[in-house]
mmCIF file of C-alpha atoms in Angstrom:
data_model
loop_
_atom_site.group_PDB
_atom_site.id
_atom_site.type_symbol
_atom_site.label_atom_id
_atom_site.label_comp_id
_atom_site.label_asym_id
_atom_site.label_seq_id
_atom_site.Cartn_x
_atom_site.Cartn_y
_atom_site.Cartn_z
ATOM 1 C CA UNK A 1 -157.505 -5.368 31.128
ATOM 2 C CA UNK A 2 -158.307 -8.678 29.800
ATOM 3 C CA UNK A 3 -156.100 -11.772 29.972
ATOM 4 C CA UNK A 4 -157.036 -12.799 26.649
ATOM 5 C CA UNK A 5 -156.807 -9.697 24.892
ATOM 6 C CA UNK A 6 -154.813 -7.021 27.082
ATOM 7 C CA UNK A 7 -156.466 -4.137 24.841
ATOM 8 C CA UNK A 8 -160.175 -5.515 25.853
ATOM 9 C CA UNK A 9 -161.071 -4.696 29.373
ATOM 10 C CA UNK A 10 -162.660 -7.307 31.434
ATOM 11 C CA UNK A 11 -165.781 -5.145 31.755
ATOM 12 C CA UNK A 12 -165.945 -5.423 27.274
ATOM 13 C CA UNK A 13 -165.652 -8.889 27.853
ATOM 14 C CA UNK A 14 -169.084 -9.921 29.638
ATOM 15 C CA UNK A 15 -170.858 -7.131 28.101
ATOM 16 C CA UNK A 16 -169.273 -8.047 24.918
ATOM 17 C CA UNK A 17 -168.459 -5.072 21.700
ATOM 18 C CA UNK A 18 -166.970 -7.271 19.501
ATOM 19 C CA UNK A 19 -169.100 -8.588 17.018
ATOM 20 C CA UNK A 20 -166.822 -11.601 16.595
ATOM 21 C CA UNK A 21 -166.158 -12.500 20.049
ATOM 22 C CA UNK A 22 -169.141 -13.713 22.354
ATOM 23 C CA UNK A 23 -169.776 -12.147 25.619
ATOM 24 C CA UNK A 24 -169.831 -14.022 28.502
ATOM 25 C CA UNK A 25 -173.604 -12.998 29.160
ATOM 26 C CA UNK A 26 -174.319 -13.755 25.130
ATOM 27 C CA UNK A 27 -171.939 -17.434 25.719
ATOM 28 C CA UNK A 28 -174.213 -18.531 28.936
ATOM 29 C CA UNK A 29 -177.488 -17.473 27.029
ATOM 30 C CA UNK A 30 -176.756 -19.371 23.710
ATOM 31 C CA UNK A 31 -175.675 -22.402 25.757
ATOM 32 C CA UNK A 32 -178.727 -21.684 27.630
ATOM 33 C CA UNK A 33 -181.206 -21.342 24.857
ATOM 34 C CA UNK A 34 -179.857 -24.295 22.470
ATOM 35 C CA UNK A 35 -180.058 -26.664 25.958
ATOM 36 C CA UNK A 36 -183.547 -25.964 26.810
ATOM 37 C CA UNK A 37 -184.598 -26.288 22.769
ATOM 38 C CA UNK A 38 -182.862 -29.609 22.937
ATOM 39 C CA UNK A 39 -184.536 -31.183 25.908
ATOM 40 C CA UNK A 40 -187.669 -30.094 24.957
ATOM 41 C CA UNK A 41 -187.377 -32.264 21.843
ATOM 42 C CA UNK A 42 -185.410 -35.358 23.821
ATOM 43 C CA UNK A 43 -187.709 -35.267 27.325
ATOM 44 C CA UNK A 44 -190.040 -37.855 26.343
ATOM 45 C CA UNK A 45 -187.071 -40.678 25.832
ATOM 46 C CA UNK A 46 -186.027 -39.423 28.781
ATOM 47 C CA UNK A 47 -189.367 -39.534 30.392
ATOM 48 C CA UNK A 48 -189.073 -43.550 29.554
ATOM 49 C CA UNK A 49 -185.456 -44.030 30.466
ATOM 50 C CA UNK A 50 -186.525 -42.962 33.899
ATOM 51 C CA UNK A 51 -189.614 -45.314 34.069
ATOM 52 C CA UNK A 52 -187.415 -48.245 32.310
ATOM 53 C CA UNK A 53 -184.914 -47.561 34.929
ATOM 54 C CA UNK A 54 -187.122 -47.389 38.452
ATOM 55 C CA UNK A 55 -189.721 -50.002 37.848
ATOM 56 C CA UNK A 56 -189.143 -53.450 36.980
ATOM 57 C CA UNK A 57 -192.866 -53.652 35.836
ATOM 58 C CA UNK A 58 -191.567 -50.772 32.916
ATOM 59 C CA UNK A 59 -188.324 -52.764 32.179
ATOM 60 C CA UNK A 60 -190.299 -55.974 31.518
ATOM 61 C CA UNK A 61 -192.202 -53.573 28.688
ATOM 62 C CA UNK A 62 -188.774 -52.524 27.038
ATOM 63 C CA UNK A 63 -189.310 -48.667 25.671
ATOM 64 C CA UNK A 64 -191.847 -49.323 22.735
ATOM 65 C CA UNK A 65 -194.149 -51.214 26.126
ATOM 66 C CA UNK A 66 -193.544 -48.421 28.210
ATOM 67 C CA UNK A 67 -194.268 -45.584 25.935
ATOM 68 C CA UNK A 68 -197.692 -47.436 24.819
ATOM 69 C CA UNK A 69 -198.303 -48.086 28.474
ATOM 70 C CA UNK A 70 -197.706 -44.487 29.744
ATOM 71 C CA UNK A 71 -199.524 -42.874 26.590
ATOM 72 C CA UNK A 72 -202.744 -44.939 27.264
ATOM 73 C CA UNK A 73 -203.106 -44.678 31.300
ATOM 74 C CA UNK A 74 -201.346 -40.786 31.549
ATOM 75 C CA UNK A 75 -202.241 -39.178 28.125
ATOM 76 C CA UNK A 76 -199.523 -37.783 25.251
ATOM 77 C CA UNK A 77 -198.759 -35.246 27.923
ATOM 78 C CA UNK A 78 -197.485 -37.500 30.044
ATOM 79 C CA UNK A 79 -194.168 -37.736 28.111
ATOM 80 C CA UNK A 80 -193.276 -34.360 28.995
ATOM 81 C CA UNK A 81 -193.949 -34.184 32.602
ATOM 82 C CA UNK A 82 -190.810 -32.606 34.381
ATOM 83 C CA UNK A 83 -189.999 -30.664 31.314
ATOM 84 C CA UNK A 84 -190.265 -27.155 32.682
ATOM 85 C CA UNK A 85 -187.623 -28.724 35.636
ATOM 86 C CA UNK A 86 -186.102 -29.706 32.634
ATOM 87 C CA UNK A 87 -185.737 -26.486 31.371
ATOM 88 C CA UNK A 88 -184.737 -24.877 34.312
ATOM 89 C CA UNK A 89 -181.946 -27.774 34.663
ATOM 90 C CA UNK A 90 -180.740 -27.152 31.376
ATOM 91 C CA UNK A 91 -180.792 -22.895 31.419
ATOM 92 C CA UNK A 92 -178.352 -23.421 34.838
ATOM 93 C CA UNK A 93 -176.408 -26.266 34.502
ATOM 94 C CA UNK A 94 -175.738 -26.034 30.616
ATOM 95 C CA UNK A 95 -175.356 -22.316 30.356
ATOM 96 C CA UNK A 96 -172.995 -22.206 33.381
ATOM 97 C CA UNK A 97 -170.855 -25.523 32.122
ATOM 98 C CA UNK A 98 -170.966 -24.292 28.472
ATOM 99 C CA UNK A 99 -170.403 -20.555 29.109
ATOM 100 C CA UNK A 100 -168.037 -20.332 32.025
ATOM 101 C CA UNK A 101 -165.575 -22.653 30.078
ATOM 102 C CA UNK A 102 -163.494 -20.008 28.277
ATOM 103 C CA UNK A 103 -163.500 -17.692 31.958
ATOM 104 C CA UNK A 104 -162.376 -20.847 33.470
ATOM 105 C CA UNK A 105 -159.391 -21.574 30.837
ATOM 106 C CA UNK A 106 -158.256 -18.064 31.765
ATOM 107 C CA UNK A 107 -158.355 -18.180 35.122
ATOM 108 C CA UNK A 108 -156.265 -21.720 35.037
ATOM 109 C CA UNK A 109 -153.505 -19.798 32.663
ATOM 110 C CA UNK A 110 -154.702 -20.598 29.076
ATOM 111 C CA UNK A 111 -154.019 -17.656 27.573
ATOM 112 C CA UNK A 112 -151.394 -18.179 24.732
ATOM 113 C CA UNK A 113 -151.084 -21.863 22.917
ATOM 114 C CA UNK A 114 -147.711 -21.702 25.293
ATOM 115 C CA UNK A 115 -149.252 -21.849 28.528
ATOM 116 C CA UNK A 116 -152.549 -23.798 27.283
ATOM 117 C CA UNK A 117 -151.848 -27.493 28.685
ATOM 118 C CA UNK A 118 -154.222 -30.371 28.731
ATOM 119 C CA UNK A 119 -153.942 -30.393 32.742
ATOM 120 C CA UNK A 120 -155.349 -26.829 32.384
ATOM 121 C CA UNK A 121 -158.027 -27.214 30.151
ATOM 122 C CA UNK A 122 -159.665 -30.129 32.024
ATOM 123 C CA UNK A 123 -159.216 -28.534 35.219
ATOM 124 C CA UNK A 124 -160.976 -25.492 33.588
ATOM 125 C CA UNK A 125 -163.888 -27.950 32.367
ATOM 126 C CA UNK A 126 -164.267 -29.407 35.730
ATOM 127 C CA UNK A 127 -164.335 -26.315 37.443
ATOM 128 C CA UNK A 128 -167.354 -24.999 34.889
ATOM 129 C CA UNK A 129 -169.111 -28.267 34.822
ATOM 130 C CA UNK A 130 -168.677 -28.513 38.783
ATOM 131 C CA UNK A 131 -170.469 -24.902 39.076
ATOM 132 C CA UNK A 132 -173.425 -25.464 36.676
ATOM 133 C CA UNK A 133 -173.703 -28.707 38.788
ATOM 134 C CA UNK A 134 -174.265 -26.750 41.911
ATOM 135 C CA UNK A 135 -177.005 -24.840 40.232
ATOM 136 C CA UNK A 136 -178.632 -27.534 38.365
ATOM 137 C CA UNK A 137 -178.504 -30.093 40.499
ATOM 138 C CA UNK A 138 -181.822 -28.857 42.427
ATOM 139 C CA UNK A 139 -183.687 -28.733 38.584
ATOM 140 C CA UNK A 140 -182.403 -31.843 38.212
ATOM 141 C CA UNK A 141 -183.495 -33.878 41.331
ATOM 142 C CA UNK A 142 -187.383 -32.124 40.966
ATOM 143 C CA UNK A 143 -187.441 -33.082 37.195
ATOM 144 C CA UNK A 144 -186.493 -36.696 37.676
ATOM 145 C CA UNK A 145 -189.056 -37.379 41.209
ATOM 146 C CA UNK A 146 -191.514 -35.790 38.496
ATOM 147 C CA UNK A 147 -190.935 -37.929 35.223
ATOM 148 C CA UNK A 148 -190.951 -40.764 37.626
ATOM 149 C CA UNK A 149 -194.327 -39.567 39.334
ATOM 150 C CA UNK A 150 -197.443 -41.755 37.655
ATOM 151 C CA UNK A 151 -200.982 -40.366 37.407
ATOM 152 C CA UNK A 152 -201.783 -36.832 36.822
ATOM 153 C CA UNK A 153 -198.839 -34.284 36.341
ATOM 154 C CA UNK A 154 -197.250 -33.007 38.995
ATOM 155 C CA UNK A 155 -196.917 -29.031 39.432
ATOM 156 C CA UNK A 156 -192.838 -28.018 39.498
ATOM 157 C CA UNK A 157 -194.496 -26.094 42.822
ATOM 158 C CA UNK A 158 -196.001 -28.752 45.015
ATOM 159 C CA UNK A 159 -192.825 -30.923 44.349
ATOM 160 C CA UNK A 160 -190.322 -28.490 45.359
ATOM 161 C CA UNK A 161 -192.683 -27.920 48.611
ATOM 162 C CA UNK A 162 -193.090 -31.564 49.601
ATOM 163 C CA UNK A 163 -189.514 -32.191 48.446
ATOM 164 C CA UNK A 164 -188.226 -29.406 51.101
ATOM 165 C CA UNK A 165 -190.840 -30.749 53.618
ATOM 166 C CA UNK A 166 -189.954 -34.200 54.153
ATOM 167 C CA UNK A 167 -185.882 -34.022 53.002
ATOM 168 C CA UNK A 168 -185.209 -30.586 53.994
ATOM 169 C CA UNK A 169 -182.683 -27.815 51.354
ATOM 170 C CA UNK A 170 -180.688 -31.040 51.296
ATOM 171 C CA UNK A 171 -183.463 -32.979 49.223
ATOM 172 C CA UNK A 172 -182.376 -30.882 46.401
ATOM 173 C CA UNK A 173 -178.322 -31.964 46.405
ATOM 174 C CA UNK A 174 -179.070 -35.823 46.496
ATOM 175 C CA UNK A 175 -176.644 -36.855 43.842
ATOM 176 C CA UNK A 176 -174.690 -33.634 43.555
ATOM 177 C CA UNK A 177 -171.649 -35.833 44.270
ATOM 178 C CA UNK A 178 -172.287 -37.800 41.526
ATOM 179 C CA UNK A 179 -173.352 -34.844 38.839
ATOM 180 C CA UNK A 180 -170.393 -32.858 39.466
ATOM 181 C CA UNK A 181 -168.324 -36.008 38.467
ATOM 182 C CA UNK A 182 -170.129 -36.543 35.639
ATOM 183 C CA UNK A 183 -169.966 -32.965 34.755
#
């Protein structure tokens, strides 16, 4: 039986029957899809943020410098490098933080307007941002050493590899202290 709806079982509720109400397997894909749509138009500012924000050389430029500077020595291309870390970023950590909100209000007790507190709600979206941290963190560390990686593009592959070479499984949770509070 659901929490939510205590004629709904819980097994109705991920696989969803109700054309009005979302499964949870239909909430994490749409969060899913629309992320990864998004990024893919918003990488290449964030392409530049990145260079802006490692390089003093790419600071001095200001973003219209950098994005003539990387066009003309990389290539158009270069604007998207990372995206398909990007993607994979965005179709764990978004889906997860999007779509395991409502599971998370329930667990915490929001089920009637009585019981729904503030205290509840952001402890729910903390707990769902703090999960699709865990799995997006790894996306997120490979995308950023790869938007920040001048010259030719660098494969999503090789990066993981020399990322787990020389910093170990650990490589890939730099920062997860500071994602999940920013979740």
């Amino acid at each position: 039986m659901s929490l939510l709806n205590p004629n709904k079982s819980n097994q109705q509720m991920v696989l969803g029957s109700s054309p009005m109400q979302p499964s949870l397997f239909q909430q994490v894909g749409m969060a899913g899809a629309a992320a990864v749509i998004t990024v893919t138009f918003i990488h290449p500012i964030d392409v530049i943020k990145t260079r802006i924000q490692i390089s003093s050389e790419y600071g001095a430029l200001g973003m219209g410098g950098t994005t003539k500077k990387i066009v003309s020595s990389e290539g158009l291309t270069a604007l998207w490098k990372g995206v398909n870390a990007a993607w994979l970023r965005e179709s764990s950590y978004t889906s997860l933080r999007l779509g395991l909100y409502e599971p998370c209000k329930i667990a915490f007790g929001c089920t009637t307007p009585e019981t729904t507190t503030f205290l509840k709600k952001f402890a729910a979206g903390s707990a769902a941002g703090a999960l699709g941290s865990l799995a997006g963190n790894p996306f997120d560390v490979l995308k950023t050493k790869m938007m920040a990686t001048e010259g030719a593009v660098p494969s999503i592959t090789s990066t993981a590899k020399d990322l787990l070479k020389n910093q170990g499984m650990g490589g890939f949770y730099r920062g997860i202290d500071s994602n999940i509070m920013r979740a």
